[in-house]
Amino acid sequence: MTEEMIIAGFGGQGVLSMGKIIAYSGIMEDKEVTWFPSYGPEMRGGTANVTVIVSDKRISSPVLHEYDTAIILNQQSLDKFEKAVKPGGTLLYDPNGIVNPPTRTDIRIFKVEGTRESVEMGNPKVFNMIILGGFLKVKPILKLDNVEKGLEKSLPERYHKLIPLNLEAIKRGQEIVETVKEV
Amino acid sequence: MMDIKEIVKPENLVYGKSELLIDTIMHYCPGCTHGVVHKLMAELIDEMGLQEKSVGVAPVGCAVFAYNYIDIDWQEAAHGRAPAIATGISRLNPEKFVFTYQGDGDLASIGAGEIIHACNRGENILVVFINNGIYGMTGGQMAPTTLEDMVTSTTPCGRDVDLNGYPLKMTELVAQLPGTSYVTRQSAQTAPAVRKCKRALKKGIRNVLDRKGTSFVEVVSTCNSGWKMSPAKANKWMEENMFPYYPLGDLKDGEKGNPVSNN
Amino acid sequence: MGELRLMKGNEVLAEAVIRCGCDGYFGYPITPQSEIMEKLMERQPWTETGMVVLQAESEVAAINMVYGAAGTGKKVMTSSSSPGVSLMAEGISYIAGAELPCLIVNVQRGGPGLGTIQPSQADYFQSVKGGGHGDYKMLVLAPSSVQEMNDFVDLAFELAFKYRNPAMILTDGAIGQMMEKVELSDYKKRWTEEEVVEKNGSWATTGKPASRQRNVITSLELDSDKMEQNNLRFQAKYRRMEAEEQRYEAIQCDDAEYIFVAYGTSARVCQKAMEIARDKGLKVGLLRPITLFPFPKNIVKELAPKVKGFLSVEMNAGQMVEDIKQAVYETQIYRKVEFFGRMGGIIPSPGEVVDALEQKLIGEEK
Ligand SMILES: Cc1ncc(C[n+]2csc(CCOP(=O)(O)OP(=O)(O)O)c2C)c(N)n1
């Protein structure tokens, strides 16, 4: 198994930390992982993306030109990465702020109303976990137990009391993910 | 109801952006002092008719892209070296208005040597010194000006003066040098402060045109991203914490050749 | 096996430095390596191992702090990225001239000048051919994974002290910023003052007892005959490094007709390119230099007769390719040595590398 994915959106949406949780959960399943972020001057409101690879084998390139899965959280990222999904691959997006939805016909497309749902759950911070739930539903590459362990590892101790809330958000995401298009 | 088009007319104009301030998106964070001081420099160069005469030296720091914002000729410097570059420009082009625009990491840390010697030689330049107490561009590390106990990414438990030394008052230092004629410390967090700051910068520019030696204008500033505060909170924090250590006002206003400050 | 963690290359390096018993770190912030000093400051090793960590006022100061501290026989280091390393070139030359051991880490970004903060390998020449003035060499290690950011710290110090020479870890923004699974080394104790005297008292400024001559750390020798003797001694040392320290990893080179030669991040890209090429039925191998100085020229010479050609893949305009050509030249057999690279902070994609292989090496033959 090798899963090559990109997660892209605005800084502050929890893009990098979602990637980190996936990577840590991968380690909990004895997989090899890499997490490669975009980086730059610390500016408010900039874009952020991260390439995450989870595999049974030693991982070669941490940088890719095409992906099995793209998780897209704003229009700029959709414009940039829709074309980089491998044929037959998966694109998952949050429709909030998306004016031009994806158009490809040779990939699977899903949407998760993460922004709306996080407001309904009363905590915008769990947004990225709702998205993660949606992803795990359509691509069950990690067991939920291991995601829980991954959360424990990647969150500092003082945030551990928030793990149940995060797990709830992941479950919510699994429930609300909608299929836009199957191949 | 009046239509917006009827309101927007030249005769109704009460305020306009200087022509020299290039119409582009600035990379500065909302609330950053750099934007305000850029605006003042653009206005002054415009109002004083100096576009053709001006050469700016951009530093390494958040103001590294100053050349994208003010429509004059610019030279980019290596980190801390702006005063040396300005020396080269000004010595060979004495009729030009040459200024450096530097942050506190650039001017007070890696470039401490260059600034002292440029001021000591009395180079005929204006130095605009943005003191935000931190390295903004690289993600909020300690600067020489960082206050005692202030948390930065390289002083996660606060600046410990036993480990890192004391906050450096560059303006007081350069005021001691006979090469400087005008040395002042300003701020730009309120409308009156901005107006005062503009007057100070204007005097600095005049001094360069009158070949009076080095003028040095510090602007005590905020870095709300680096300080991890909202812009409003950062302004308040600056007033409460920076101003007592970096008191505002003129330190020297006179003639080159005067070894000590006049107040 | 120790605990597995997910960490950034830069953070791992900082952790490895503490664990290997390093005595001091001096640095100045610069992207993309600021996390090294930030992590050290967060960890506060002075409370734990007694290691000193200091933010210097510039890279010029940082490398001279290293010079001073290394002269006392202790394990010290600095880290920076390309523009900062250029500023250190003067100090490194003095350190090499005074034959002091130390570690310098360069997390490269694209240049010249301020350039970009994105990853690059454009400082290869600067690192392996000298960089500063005078005839000197550094030992240069090139990690290609986060794990190697851990492993090479100890190795670099070991080699630096073995040869009394500056050692460099030459990496780039991608490996510095990337997170991977890592197993950290066990803690080693810092040398005690007595151990420093015992190990390095013959040359270091540990304080002169009546029993020995004074130790002077200097690179100055005005008498040309003596200076030439010094130069000859340095050169002999560099030849010894070449004879004893060439390190590399050869992946699927046994049956290969074509060899990618790449280090660091570009080696990772080439590994993927190799998989793609092998899927297409092309017999491709990867030679990954681990030491850049000494360049692993023996393995290139060994492979040359067996293969049709080499493709050097670098994140620069073609630097290491010259060392490959030199090695092939020394075999006196003709083999094609081609280059493919991207600049400006761009990492070549595996697909591009395969295209380059087909166009530059294989295409010619058809
Ligand atoms: C030789 C060198 N060292 C380090 C850097 C990295 N660097 C870029 S900006 C900066 C700090 C700038 O801080 P400051 O002057 O306070 O300006 P600010 O960003 O806060 O406006 C540093 C250290 C560099 N570009 N060159």
JSON list of C-alpha atoms and ligand atoms in Angstrom, two decimals, chain B residues 34 60-63 79 103-106 110 132 134-138, chain C residues 28-30 59 83-84 87 109 114, ligand 1:
[
{"chain": "B", "resi": 34, "resn": "HIS", "atom": "CA", "xyz": [6.01, 49.02, 7.87]},
{"chain": "B", "resi": 60, "resn": "VAL", "atom": "CA", "xyz": [16.95, 42.11, 4.52]},
{"chain": "B", "resi": 61, "resn": "GLY", "atom": "CA", "xyz": [13.89, 41.77, 6.72]},
{"chain": "B", "resi": 62, "resn": "CYS", "atom": "CA", "xyz": [10.20, 42.26, 6.15]},
{"chain": "B", "resi": 63, "resn": "ALA", "atom": "CA", "xyz": [10.99, 45.46, 4.22]},
{"chain": "B", "resi": 79, "resn": "HIS", "atom": "CA", "xyz": [21.64, 41.56, 5.52]},
{"chain": "B", "resi": 103, "resn": "GLY", "atom": "CA", "xyz": [14.73, 46.67, 10.74]},
{"chain": "B", "resi": 104, "resn": "ASP", "atom": "CA", "xyz": [16.24, 46.10, 14.15]},
{"chain": "B", "resi": 105, "resn": "GLY", "atom": "CA", "xyz": [17.77, 42.73, 13.29]},
{"chain": "B", "resi": 106, "resn": "ASP", "atom": "CA", "xyz": [19.31, 44.21, 10.19]},
{"chain": "B", "resi": 110, "resn": "ILE", "atom": "CA", "xyz": [24.25, 41.81, 11.94]},
{"chain": "B", "resi": 132, "resn": "ASN", "atom": "CA", "xyz": [9.69, 46.17, 16.29]},
{"chain": "B", "resi": 134, "resn": "ILE", "atom": "CA", "xyz": [11.80, 41.05, 16.87]},
{"chain": "B", "resi": 135, "resn": "TYR", "atom": "CA", "xyz": [12.84, 39.36, 13.63]},
{"chain": "B", "resi": 136, "resn": "GLY", "atom": "CA", "xyz": [9.60, 39.53, 11.69]},
{"chain": "B", "resi": 137, "resn": "MET", "atom": "CA", "xyz": [10.59, 37.98, 8.37]},
{"chain": "B", "resi": 138, "resn": "THR", "atom": "CA", "xyz": [12.15, 34.79, 9.68]},
{"chain": "C", "resi": 28, "resn": "TYR", "atom": "CA", "xyz": [21.96, 33.21, 13.65]},
{"chain": "C", "resi": 29, "resn": "PRO", "atom": "CA", "xyz": [18.39, 32.88, 12.34]},
{"chain": "C", "resi": 30, "resn": "ILE", "atom": "CA", "xyz": [17.87, 32.21, 8.66]},
{"chain": "C", "resi": 59, "resn": "GLU", "atom": "CA", "xyz": [27.02, 34.52, 11.02]},
{"chain": "C", "resi": 83, "resn": "PRO", "atom": "CA", "xyz": [23.76, 33.34, 2.43]},
{"chain": "C", "resi": 84, "resn": "GLY", "atom": "CA", "xyz": [24.85, 32.86, 6.02]},
{"chain": "C", "resi": 87, "resn": "LEU", "atom": "CA", "xyz": [29.48, 34.98, 5.44]},
{"chain": "C", "resi": 109, "resn": "ARG", "atom": "CA", "xyz": [18.42, 27.50, -0.27]},
{"chain": "C", "resi": 114, "resn": "LEU", "atom": "CA", "xyz": [19.33, 36.49, -1.36]},
{"chain": "D", "resi": 1, "resn": "LIG", "atom": "C1", "xyz": [23.33, 36.65, 5.97]},
{"chain": "D", "resi": 1, "resn": "LIG", "atom": "C2", "xyz": [21.91, 36.44, 6.29]},
{"chain": "D", "resi": 1, "resn": "LIG", "atom": "N1", "xyz": [21.58, 35.93, 7.50]},
{"chain": "D", "resi": 1, "resn": "LIG", "atom": "C3", "xyz": [20.29, 35.74, 7.82]},
{"chain": "D", "resi": 1, "resn": "LIG", "atom": "C4", "xyz": [19.30, 36.03, 6.95]},
{"chain": "D", "resi": 1, "resn": "LIG", "atom": "C5", "xyz": [17.88, 35.73, 7.30]},
{"chain": "D", "resi": 1, "resn": "LIG", "atom": "N2", "xyz": [17.07, 36.88, 7.67]},
{"chain": "D", "resi": 1, "resn": "LIG", "atom": "C6", "xyz": [16.21, 37.41, 6.78]},
{"chain": "D", "resi": 1, "resn": "LIG", "atom": "S1", "xyz": [15.31, 38.65, 7.45]},
{"chain": "D", "resi": 1, "resn": "LIG", "atom": "C7", "xyz": [16.08, 38.49, 8.95]},
{"chain": "D", "resi": 1, "resn": "LIG", "atom": "C8", "xyz": [15.70, 39.30, 10.14]},
{"chain": "D", "resi": 1, "resn": "LIG", "atom": "C9", "xyz": [15.12, 40.60, 9.86]},
{"chain": "D", "resi": 1, "resn": "LIG", "atom": "O1", "xyz": [14.65, 41.17, 11.02]},
{"chain": "D", "resi": 1, "resn": "LIG", "atom": "P1", "xyz": [14.53, 42.73, 11.20]},
{"chain": "D", "resi": 1, "resn": "LIG", "atom": "O2", "xyz": [15.72, 43.41, 10.65]},
{"chain": "D", "resi": 1, "resn": "LIG", "atom": "O3", "xyz": [14.22, 42.97, 12.63]},
{"chain": "D", "resi": 1, "resn": "LIG", "atom": "O4", "xyz": [13.32, 43.15, 10.26]},
{"chain": "D", "resi": 1, "resn": "LIG", "atom": "P2", "xyz": [11.77, 42.77, 10.32]},
{"chain": "D", "resi": 1, "resn": "LIG", "atom": "O5", "xyz": [11.62, 41.55, 9.48]},
{"chain": "D", "resi": 1, "resn": "LIG", "atom": "O6", "xyz": [11.37, 42.58, 11.73]},
{"chain": "D", "resi": 1, "resn": "LIG", "atom": "O7", "xyz": [11.11, 43.94, 9.68]},
{"chain": "D", "resi": 1, "resn": "LIG", "atom": "C10", "xyz": [17.02, 37.46, 8.90]},
{"chain": "D", "resi": 1, "resn": "LIG", "atom": "C11", "xyz": [17.79, 37.03, 10.05]},
{"chain": "D", "resi": 1, "resn": "LIG", "atom": "C12", "xyz": [19.68, 36.53, 5.68]},
{"chain": "D", "resi": 1, "resn": "LIG", "atom": "N3", "xyz": [18.78, 36.81, 4.74]},
{"chain": "D", "resi": 1, "resn": "LIG", "atom": "N4", "xyz": [20.97, 36.73, 5.40]}
]
